[in-house]
Tab-separated table of C-alpha atoms and ligand atoms in Angstrom:
chain	number	residue	atom	x	y	z
A	1057	MET	CA	35.397	41.793	-40.369
A	1058	LYS	CA	37.385	42.348	-43.501
A	1059	ILE	CA	39.535	45.392	-44.029
A	1060	THR	CA	40.164	46.231	-47.663
A	1061	ASP	CA	42.671	48.950	-48.269
A	1062	ALA	CA	42.703	49.180	-52.017
A	1063	SER	CA	43.517	52.873	-52.224
A	1064	MET	CA	40.683	53.756	-54.593
A	1065	THR	CA	38.128	52.878	-51.938
A	1066	ARG	CA	39.550	55.497	-49.575
A	1067	PHE	CA	39.852	59.224	-49.063
A	1068	GLY	CA	43.184	59.599	-47.288
A	1069	ARG	CA	42.837	57.431	-44.216
A	1070	PHE	CA	39.023	57.606	-44.268
A	1071	GLY	CA	36.484	55.449	-46.067
A	1072	GLY	CA	37.149	51.830	-47.017
A	1073	GLN	CA	34.976	48.757	-46.683
A	1074	PHE	CA	34.815	47.671	-43.049
A	1075	VAL	CA	32.071	45.127	-43.579
A	1076	PRO	CA	31.337	41.455	-42.899
A	1077	GLU	CA	32.409	39.016	-45.656
A	1078	THR	CA	28.791	38.591	-46.701
A	1079	LEU	CA	28.663	42.164	-47.972
A	1080	MET	CA	31.866	42.068	-50.028
A	1081	GLN	CA	30.243	40.441	-53.062
A	1082	PRO	CA	27.265	42.836	-53.365
A	1083	LEU	CA	29.578	45.820	-52.868
A	1084	LYS	CA	31.917	44.544	-55.558
A	1085	GLU	CA	29.068	43.973	-58.028
A	1086	LEU	CA	27.629	47.401	-57.297
A	1087	ALA	CA	30.979	49.159	-57.678
A	1088	GLU	CA	31.571	47.435	-61.022
A	1089	ALA	CA	28.089	48.101	-62.367
A	1090	TYR	CA	28.186	51.723	-61.295
A	1091	SER	CA	31.584	52.460	-62.816
A	1092	ARG	CA	30.396	50.927	-66.092
A	1093	LEU	CA	27.033	52.725	-66.127
A	1094	LYS	CA	28.238	56.168	-65.200
A	1095	VAL	CA	30.014	56.483	-68.543
A	1096	ASP	CA	27.304	54.680	-70.526
A	1097	PRO	CA	25.538	57.147	-72.877
A	1098	GLN	CA	22.179	55.400	-72.662
A	1099	PHE	CA	22.191	55.336	-68.850
A	1100	ARG	CA	23.293	58.960	-68.687
A	1101	GLY	CA	20.565	59.957	-71.124
A	1102	GLU	CA	17.870	58.186	-69.104
A	1103	LEU	CA	19.037	59.695	-65.829
A	1104	SER	CA	19.320	63.141	-67.281
A	1105	ALA	CA	15.775	62.938	-68.709
A	1106	LEU	CA	14.397	61.872	-65.331
A	1107	LEU	CA	16.306	64.650	-63.573
A	1108	SER	CA	14.819	67.300	-65.841
A	1109	ASN	CA	11.319	66.007	-66.487
A	1110	TYR	CA	10.468	64.191	-63.262
A	1111	ALA	CA	12.631	65.981	-60.717
A	1112	GLY	CA	12.642	69.500	-62.172
A	1113	ARG	CA	16.343	70.223	-62.813
A	1114	PRO	CA	18.117	72.529	-63.214
A	1115	THR	CA	17.233	74.301	-59.965
A	1116	PRO	CA	17.736	78.091	-59.939
A	1117	LEU	CA	20.557	80.033	-58.334
A	1118	TYR	CA	18.751	82.905	-56.670
A	1119	LEU	CA	20.271	86.193	-55.569
A	1120	ALA	CA	18.709	86.740	-52.139
A	1121	LYS	CA	18.462	90.517	-52.269
A	1122	SER	CA	17.176	91.293	-48.789
A	1123	LEU	CA	19.466	88.794	-47.099
A	1124	SER	CA	22.342	90.265	-49.115
A	1125	ARG	CA	21.456	93.770	-47.938
A	1126	GLU	CA	21.242	92.606	-44.339
A	1127	LEU	CA	24.633	90.889	-44.517
A	1128	SER	CA	26.317	93.597	-46.628
A	1129	ARG	CA	27.472	91.125	-49.271
A	1130	LYS	CA	25.996	89.191	-52.165
A	1131	VAL	CA	24.369	85.952	-51.070
A	1132	TYR	CA	23.000	83.483	-53.593
A	1133	LEU	CA	20.827	80.500	-52.716
A	1134	LYS	CA	21.049	77.254	-54.682
A	1135	ARG	CA	17.410	76.243	-54.730
A	1136	GLU	CA	17.356	72.494	-54.057
A	1137	ASP	CA	14.190	73.231	-52.065
A	1138	LEU	CA	12.477	73.498	-55.469
A	1139	LEU	CA	13.380	69.949	-56.493
A	1140	HIS	CA	10.494	67.440	-56.587
A	1141	GLY	CA	9.996	66.121	-53.073
A	1142	GLY	CA	11.293	69.358	-51.588
A	1143	ALA	CA	14.968	68.480	-51.092
A	1144	HIS	CA	18.173	67.388	-52.810
A	1145	LYS	CA	17.642	63.727	-51.857
A	1146	LEU	CA	15.960	62.881	-55.157
A	1147	ASN	CA	19.209	63.436	-57.140
A	1148	ASN	CA	20.750	60.484	-55.317
A	1149	VAL	CA	17.808	58.104	-55.146
A	1150	LEU	CA	16.931	58.539	-58.824
A	1151	GLY	CA	20.481	57.688	-59.846
A	1152	GLN	CA	20.780	54.677	-57.562
A	1153	ALA	CA	17.353	53.329	-58.447
A	1154	LEU	CA	18.193	53.565	-62.136
A	1155	VAL	CA	21.492	51.739	-61.512
A	1156	ALA	CA	19.524	49.056	-59.647
A	1157	LYS	CA	16.945	48.693	-62.385
A	1158	THR	CA	19.613	48.508	-65.088
A	1159	MET	CA	21.376	45.804	-63.038
A	1160	GLY	CA	18.144	43.793	-63.172
A	1161	LYS	CA	17.178	44.275	-59.513
A	1162	THR	CA	13.477	44.230	-58.701
A	1163	ARG	CA	13.525	45.456	-55.111
A	1164	LEU	CA	14.897	48.474	-53.242
A	1165	ILE	CA	15.615	48.598	-49.546
A	1166	ALA	CA	16.418	51.789	-47.693
A	1167	GLU	CA	16.775	53.016	-44.151
A	1168	THR	CA	15.265	56.189	-42.845
A	1169	GLY	CA	15.402	58.282	-39.687
A	1170	ALA	CA	13.016	61.175	-39.979
A	1171	GLY	CA	11.520	59.612	-43.072
A	1172	GLN	CA	12.807	62.021	-45.729
A	1173	HIS	CA	15.085	59.497	-47.437
A	1174	GLY	CA	12.403	56.830	-47.043
A	1175	VAL	CA	9.881	59.043	-48.815
A	1176	ALA	CA	12.352	59.857	-51.615
A	1177	SER	CA	13.070	56.127	-52.016
A	1178	ALA	CA	9.352	55.322	-52.105
A	1179	MET	CA	8.887	57.970	-54.803
A	1180	VAL	CA	11.506	56.483	-57.121
A	1181	GLY	CA	10.380	52.957	-56.316
A	1182	ALA	CA	6.911	53.910	-57.526
A	1183	ASN	CA	8.249	55.794	-60.532
A	1184	LEU	CA	10.547	53.018	-61.744
A	1185	GLY	CA	8.320	50.108	-60.746
A	1186	LEU	CA	10.569	48.613	-58.055
A	1187	ASP	CA	9.254	47.048	-54.822
A	1188	THR	CA	10.385	49.265	-51.986
A	1189	GLU	CA	10.849	48.382	-48.327
A	1190	VAL	CA	12.067	50.921	-45.814
A	1191	TYR	CA	13.643	50.071	-42.470
A	1192	MET	CA	12.712	52.544	-39.776
A	1193	GLY	CA	13.297	52.527	-36.015
A	1194	GLU	CA	10.175	52.089	-33.885
A	1195	VAL	CA	10.904	55.336	-32.096
A	1196	ASP	CA	11.107	57.186	-35.415
A	1197	ILE	CA	7.919	55.551	-36.711
A	1198	GLU	CA	6.119	56.939	-33.692
A	1199	ARG	CA	7.678	60.412	-34.180
A	1200	GLN	CA	7.127	60.618	-37.942
A	1201	LYS	CA	3.627	59.338	-38.632
A	1202	MET	CA	3.047	61.605	-41.627
A	1203	ASN	CA	6.124	60.322	-43.454
A	1204	VAL	CA	5.177	56.711	-42.681
A	1205	TYR	CA	1.817	57.440	-44.265
A	1206	ARG	CA	3.472	59.124	-47.261
A	1207	MET	CA	5.673	56.085	-47.874
A	1208	GLU	CA	2.676	53.759	-47.695
A	1209	LEU	CA	0.705	55.992	-50.018
A	1210	LEU	CA	3.580	55.729	-52.502
A	1211	GLY	CA	3.322	51.960	-52.338
A	1212	ALA	CA	6.307	51.208	-50.085
A	1213	ARG	CA	6.335	48.964	-47.013
A	1214	VAL	CA	7.781	50.310	-43.765
A	1215	ILE	CA	9.570	47.698	-41.631
A	1216	PRO	CA	9.818	48.589	-37.913
A	1217	VAL	CA	13.260	48.123	-36.306
A	1218	ARG	CA	13.238	47.087	-32.652
A	1219	SER	CA	16.988	46.678	-31.992
A	1220	GLY	CA	19.356	49.089	-30.207
A	1221	SER	CA	18.078	52.601	-29.728
A	1222	ARG	CA	15.361	51.883	-32.345
A	1223	THR	CA	16.460	54.858	-34.451
A	1224	LEU	CA	18.394	55.559	-37.655
A	1225	LYS	CA	21.681	53.812	-36.923
A	1226	ASP	CA	19.842	50.597	-36.036
A	1227	ALA	CA	17.736	50.872	-39.188
A	1228	ILE	CA	20.963	51.085	-41.246
A	1229	ASN	CA	22.288	47.945	-39.533
A	1230	GLU	CA	19.067	46.055	-40.325
A	1231	ALA	CA	19.041	47.176	-43.946
A	1232	MET	CA	22.645	45.987	-44.376
A	1233	ARG	CA	21.717	42.626	-42.825
A	1234	ASP	CA	18.794	42.275	-45.240
A	1235	TRP	CA	21.047	43.129	-48.192
A	1236	ALA	CA	23.648	40.478	-47.322
A	1237	GLY	CA	20.941	37.851	-47.867
A	1238	SER	CA	18.972	39.442	-50.691
A	1239	TYR	CA	21.403	41.203	-53.018
A	1240	GLU	CA	20.663	39.025	-56.017
A	1241	THR	CA	17.291	40.728	-56.388
A	1242	THR	CA	17.752	43.776	-54.175
A	1243	HIS	CA	19.609	47.080	-54.189
A	1244	TYR	CA	20.419	48.840	-50.932
A	1245	LEU	CA	19.704	52.521	-51.443
A	1246	MET	CA	22.018	54.450	-49.112
A	1247	GLY	CA	20.775	57.944	-48.355
A	1248	THR	CA	23.978	59.920	-47.980
A	1249	VAL	CA	27.727	59.953	-48.695
A	1250	ALA	CA	28.377	57.489	-45.844
A	1251	GLY	CA	28.730	53.706	-45.738
A	1252	PRO	CA	31.314	51.464	-47.411
A	1253	HIS	CA	32.787	52.052	-50.881
A	1254	PRO	CA	31.268	52.627	-53.455
A	1255	TYR	CA	28.495	54.550	-51.658
A	1256	PRO	CA	30.419	57.706	-50.647
A	1257	LEU	CA	31.810	58.054	-54.167
A	1258	MET	CA	28.586	57.152	-55.982
A	1259	VAL	CA	26.325	59.388	-53.870
A	1260	ARG	CA	28.742	62.325	-54.204
A	1261	GLU	CA	28.842	61.899	-57.983
A	1262	LEU	CA	25.055	61.681	-58.191
A	1263	GLN	CA	24.738	64.852	-56.095
A	1264	SER	CA	27.533	66.664	-57.937
A	1265	ILE	CA	24.955	68.011	-60.380
A	1266	ILE	CA	24.194	70.641	-57.708
A	1267	GLY	CA	27.773	71.932	-57.845
A	1268	THR	CA	28.097	71.639	-61.615
A	1269	GLU	CA	24.986	73.765	-62.114
A	1270	ALA	CA	25.868	76.241	-59.362
A	1271	ARG	CA	29.348	76.859	-60.796
A	1272	GLU	CA	27.958	77.585	-64.271
A	1273	GLN	CA	25.180	79.735	-62.831
A	1274	ILE	CA	27.435	81.901	-60.658
A	1275	LEU	CA	29.911	82.407	-63.507
A	1276	LYS	CA	27.043	83.546	-65.695
A	1277	ALA	CA	25.616	85.857	-63.012
A	1278	GLU	CA	28.833	87.340	-61.644
A	1279	GLY	CA	31.511	86.553	-64.186
A	1280	ARG	CA	33.605	85.105	-61.404
A	1281	LEU	CA	33.696	82.328	-58.799
A	1282	PRO	CA	32.207	82.859	-55.332
A	1283	ASP	CA	34.390	83.557	-52.294
A	1284	SER	CA	32.551	80.892	-50.353
A	1285	VAL	CA	30.056	78.060	-50.615
A	1286	ALA	CA	28.249	76.989	-47.440
A	1287	ALA	CA	26.120	73.896	-46.877
A	1288	CYS	CA	24.676	72.065	-43.896
A	1289	VAL	CA	26.041	68.621	-43.060
A	1290	GLY	CA	24.159	65.592	-41.799
A	1291	GLY	CA	25.852	62.713	-43.593
A	1292	GLY	CA	27.238	65.254	-46.055
A	1293	SER	CA	25.537	64.566	-49.399
A	1294	ASN	CA	24.181	68.032	-50.205
A	1295	ALA	CA	27.483	69.553	-49.043
A	1296	MET	CA	29.638	67.180	-51.119
A	1297	GLY	CA	27.250	67.694	-54.029
A	1298	ILE	CA	27.721	71.447	-54.171
A	1299	PHE	CA	31.366	71.463	-52.971
A	1300	SER	CA	32.415	69.077	-55.726
A	1301	GLY	CA	31.738	71.802	-58.297
A	1302	PHE	CA	34.309	74.067	-56.599
A	1303	LEU	CA	36.896	71.681	-55.146
A	1304	GLN	CA	39.549	72.648	-57.673
A	1305	ASP	CA	38.904	76.383	-57.144
A	1306	GLU	CA	41.264	76.876	-54.218
A	1307	ALA	CA	40.195	80.499	-53.670
A	1308	THR	CA	36.600	79.460	-53.002
A	1309	LYS	CA	36.179	78.661	-49.313
A	1310	LEU	CA	33.987	75.614	-48.654
A	1311	ILE	CA	32.120	75.804	-45.344
A	1312	ALA	CA	30.512	72.690	-43.827
A	1313	VAL	CA	27.940	73.712	-41.223
A	1314	GLU	CA	27.171	71.025	-38.655
A	1315	ALA	CA	24.411	70.807	-36.067
A	1316	GLY	CA	25.431	72.231	-32.708
A	1317	GLY	CA	22.149	70.943	-31.257
A	1318	ARG	CA	21.502	72.101	-27.693
A	1319	GLY	CA	25.158	72.850	-27.168
A	1320	THR	CA	28.473	71.178	-27.713
A	1321	SER	CA	29.338	69.578	-24.357
A	1322	SER	CA	30.995	66.252	-25.165
A	1323	GLY	CA	31.575	63.252	-22.952
A	1324	LEU	CA	27.872	62.757	-22.229
A	1325	LYS	CA	26.195	59.422	-22.809
A	1326	ILE	CA	23.824	61.078	-25.184
A	1327	ALA	CA	25.615	63.655	-27.323
A	1328	ASP	CA	23.864	66.989	-27.512
A	1329	HIS	CA	24.793	67.689	-31.106
A	1330	GLY	CA	25.631	66.162	-34.496
A	1331	ALA	CA	28.992	67.834	-35.066
A	1332	CYS	CA	31.269	64.953	-36.123
A	1333	LEU	CA	33.676	67.043	-38.229
A	1334	ASN	CA	34.124	69.534	-35.400
A	1335	LEU	CA	34.030	67.238	-32.371
A	1336	GLY	CA	34.063	63.619	-33.534
A	1337	GLU	CA	36.820	61.031	-33.231
A	1338	ASP	CA	38.221	58.479	-35.646
A	1339	GLY	CA	36.131	55.329	-35.727
A	1340	VAL	CA	34.271	52.872	-37.918
A	1341	LEU	CA	30.548	53.313	-38.485
A	1342	HIS	CA	28.359	51.607	-41.088
A	1343	GLY	CA	31.284	50.151	-42.973
A	1344	ALA	CA	33.605	53.168	-43.226
A	1345	MET	CA	36.399	54.772	-41.241
A	1346	THR	CA	35.343	58.322	-40.519
A	1347	LYS	CA	34.743	60.888	-37.765
A	1348	ILE	CA	32.060	59.653	-35.389
A	1349	LEU	CA	30.519	60.372	-32.009
A	1350	GLN	CA	31.545	57.605	-29.623
A	1351	ASP	CA	32.113	57.001	-25.939
A	1352	PRO	CA	35.528	56.004	-24.509
A	1353	TYR	CA	34.660	52.329	-25.160
A	1354	GLY	CA	33.903	52.920	-28.859
A	1355	GLN	CA	30.128	52.670	-28.417
A	1356	ILE	CA	28.252	54.988	-30.772
A	1357	LEU	CA	26.653	57.945	-29.026
A	1358	GLU	CA	23.220	59.161	-29.985
A	1359	SER	CA	23.416	62.456	-31.806
A	1360	TYR	CA	20.878	65.231	-31.455
A	1361	SER	CA	19.612	68.100	-33.591
A	1362	LEU	CA	16.282	69.871	-33.901
A	1363	ALA	CA	16.756	69.163	-37.636
A	1364	ALA	CA	16.115	65.440	-38.032
A	1365	GLY	CA	18.237	65.260	-41.188
A	1366	LEU	CA	21.338	66.401	-39.288
A	1367	ASP	CA	20.827	63.913	-36.484
A	1368	TYR	CA	23.432	61.277	-37.448
A	1369	PRO	CA	26.431	60.211	-35.314
A	1370	GLY	CA	28.748	59.864	-38.332
A	1371	VAL	CA	29.720	61.852	-41.416
A	1372	GLY	CA	30.854	61.042	-44.942
A	1373	PRO	CA	34.505	59.887	-45.065
A	1374	GLU	CA	35.413	62.196	-47.939
A	1375	LEU	CA	34.310	65.230	-45.932
A	1376	ALA	CA	36.356	64.014	-42.968
A	1377	HIS	CA	39.339	63.856	-45.312
A	1378	LEU	CA	38.721	67.273	-46.891
A	1379	VAL	CA	38.531	68.835	-43.435
A	1380	GLU	CA	41.718	67.092	-42.382
A	1381	VAL	CA	43.666	68.380	-45.395
A	1382	GLY	CA	42.258	71.875	-44.870
A	1383	ARG	CA	40.163	72.162	-48.041
A	1384	VAL	CA	36.827	72.275	-46.204
A	1385	THR	CA	36.278	74.539	-43.195
A	1386	PRO	CA	34.037	73.031	-40.491
A	1387	ALA	CA	31.544	75.318	-38.725
A	1388	ILE	CA	28.728	74.907	-36.225
A	1389	ALA	CA	25.227	76.340	-35.902
A	1390	ASP	CA	23.119	75.269	-32.933
A	1391	ASP	CA	19.323	74.865	-32.703
A	1392	GLY	CA	18.921	78.540	-31.806
A	1393	ALA	CA	20.946	79.733	-34.796
A	1394	ALA	CA	18.968	77.429	-37.083
A	1395	LEU	CA	15.642	78.778	-35.787
A	1396	GLU	CA	16.926	82.290	-36.393
A	1397	GLY	CA	17.872	81.304	-39.971
A	1398	PHE	CA	14.452	79.683	-40.425
A	1399	ARG	CA	12.600	82.851	-39.365
A	1400	ARG	CA	14.861	85.420	-41.035
A	1401	LEU	CA	14.880	83.724	-44.443
A	1402	SER	CA	11.088	83.368	-44.328
A	1403	VAL	CA	10.593	87.056	-43.576
A	1404	LEU	CA	13.366	88.447	-45.771
A	1405	GLU	CA	12.944	86.339	-48.893
A	1406	GLY	CA	9.577	84.621	-48.679
A	1407	ILE	CA	11.325	81.251	-48.552
A	1408	ILE	CA	10.740	78.863	-45.637
A	1409	PRO	CA	13.890	76.718	-45.515
A	1410	ALA	CA	14.198	73.196	-44.143
A	1411	LEU	CA	15.558	73.278	-40.596
A	1412	GLU	CA	18.653	71.505	-41.942
A	1413	SER	CA	19.322	74.222	-44.525
A	1414	ALA	CA	18.453	76.844	-41.902
A	1415	HIS	CA	21.680	75.854	-40.127
A	1416	ALA	CA	23.700	77.187	-43.067
A	1417	VAL	CA	21.585	80.362	-43.128
A	1418	GLY	CA	21.948	80.723	-39.342
A	1419	PHE	CA	25.711	80.418	-39.659
A	1420	ALA	CA	25.728	83.154	-42.332
A	1421	LEU	CA	23.700	85.471	-40.084
A	1422	LYS	CA	26.060	84.859	-37.157
A	1423	ASP	CA	29.332	85.131	-39.038
A	1424	PRO	CA	28.835	87.027	-42.324
A	1425	GLU	CA	32.535	87.971	-42.481
A	1426	ALA	CA	33.355	84.308	-43.078
A	1427	LEU	CA	31.440	84.401	-46.377
A	1428	GLY	CA	33.535	86.959	-48.257
A	1429	GLU	CA	31.950	89.292	-50.824
A	1430	ILE	CA	30.053	86.759	-52.923
A	1431	ALA	CA	28.652	83.610	-51.331
A	1432	ILE	CA	26.462	80.674	-52.245
A	1433	ILE	CA	24.384	78.926	-49.603
A	1434	ASN	CA	23.014	75.540	-50.579
A	1435	LEU	CA	19.330	75.565	-49.702
A	1436	SER	CA	19.069	71.779	-49.405
A	1437	GLY	CA	15.312	71.661	-48.795
A	1438	ARG	CA	12.071	73.444	-48.037
A	1439	GLY	CA	10.643	73.876	-44.573
A	1440	ASP	CA	7.020	72.766	-44.862
A	1441	LYS	CA	7.921	69.474	-43.166
A	1442	ASP	CA	9.284	71.358	-40.146
A	1443	LEU	CA	6.392	73.604	-39.194
A	1444	ALA	CA	5.126	71.313	-36.422
A	1445	THR	CA	8.634	70.970	-34.971
A	1446	VAL	CA	9.164	74.719	-34.905
A	1447	MET	CA	5.715	75.409	-33.436
A	1448	GLU	CA	6.242	72.798	-30.740
A	1449	HIS	CA	9.695	74.153	-29.957
A	1450	GLU	CA	8.299	77.622	-29.516
A	1451	GLY	CA	5.548	76.416	-27.209
A	1452	GLY	CA	2.721	76.547	-29.723
A	1453	GLU	CA	3.254	80.219	-30.504
A	1454	GLY	CA	3.677	80.835	-34.204
A	1455	ILE	CA	0.436	80.457	-36.119
B	1468	PLP	C1	18.499	64.717	-45.347
B	1468	PLP	C2	18.682	66.170	-45.433
B	1468	PLP	C3	19.912	66.799	-45.099
B	1468	PLP	C4	21.091	66.049	-44.566
B	1468	PLP	O1	21.660	65.112	-45.397
B	1468	PLP	P1	23.052	65.337	-46.136
B	1468	PLP	O2	23.409	63.990	-46.630
B	1468	PLP	O3	24.031	65.864	-45.133
B	1468	PLP	O4	22.815	66.319	-47.216
B	1468	PLP	C5	20.015	68.171	-45.286
B	1468	PLP	N1	18.979	68.910	-45.719
B	1468	PLP	C6	17.785	68.360	-46.025
B	1468	PLP	C7	16.679	69.236	-46.498
B	1468	PLP	C8	17.595	66.980	-45.888
B	1468	PLP	O5	16.398	66.444	-46.188
């Protein structure tokens, strides 16, 4: 293992590149290419055209009138649920795939848990003409048949992972192993602000369009900045995306809502939640120092959330840092609160949120005082994908 501590690869004591030697070269090439391309007018023009014409940006900032009335304050929703694919993930995969293509790569590899990032990767692979292979744990393949079919329909190949717990964290390990041997032709498309440098930085910058738009939109609507911005946190990419627009506005409270799952009892072999910022410990996962769920021997614990996208035993290193320095406030919403958010937003606004986003809504319903007078909730995705999960959870009642 090599530990690089060049300060630019870190956020305080978090981040870095805790990877085998074989990954240092591809990471270096990627970091160099990305820092060159992100200021290149032609690249920026191409990405911006794709974001508007293929993905559907800008997304609206919507004043949720009934929710506002219920909470006795103004609540705006940033509508990433309206982005092509139904979630914010496309902002990141489009940018990375375009970087890969410009670097001359012909193949994308990605990992996926519930399949959402795999589907987004398959979409851009098809759109930009890149071969796409997606590593997915056997257990997840069994649980997520529709998304496996979607990926195949989009022309991607799904590679089953049989190691470890046969879920997301093992799929990430396999994808990294593939990349160490294939980087001359292949780009590894990381799905969130986790992993070794430059991924946390690059993914945050690609998602920062959410925050840039939201800041302009709220200033136009209200003539002032919001008192708070809340977002759900799995790995942290939609949260870092919207927060980055307001980081310098000290008076705007940034609230990171993690999955409380079934409850927050720690010390179990299988963790009952995904709340790394609230309850995690320092450790290294997937190439970065961050807050993770681990047992006393440093073995990674399995996380749990009803929302598959929040079911990750680590969190982006920059978020860990921002919580540590007090800029971001960590919060928790459990499965029950998320289901409440899911139902209330559907009834009040005619918007069915993703179960992930429903955590941020559930938190707002539980603790409206924390939002101040004007708040933005990042609606990271739409809930169509979650209907079966919710119906099953509620014993088939619901249709
Ligand atoms: C994947 C996903 C998340 C969690 O990922 P982050 O990197 O934390 O944003 C949240 N919401 C939706 C709708 C997702 O698909």
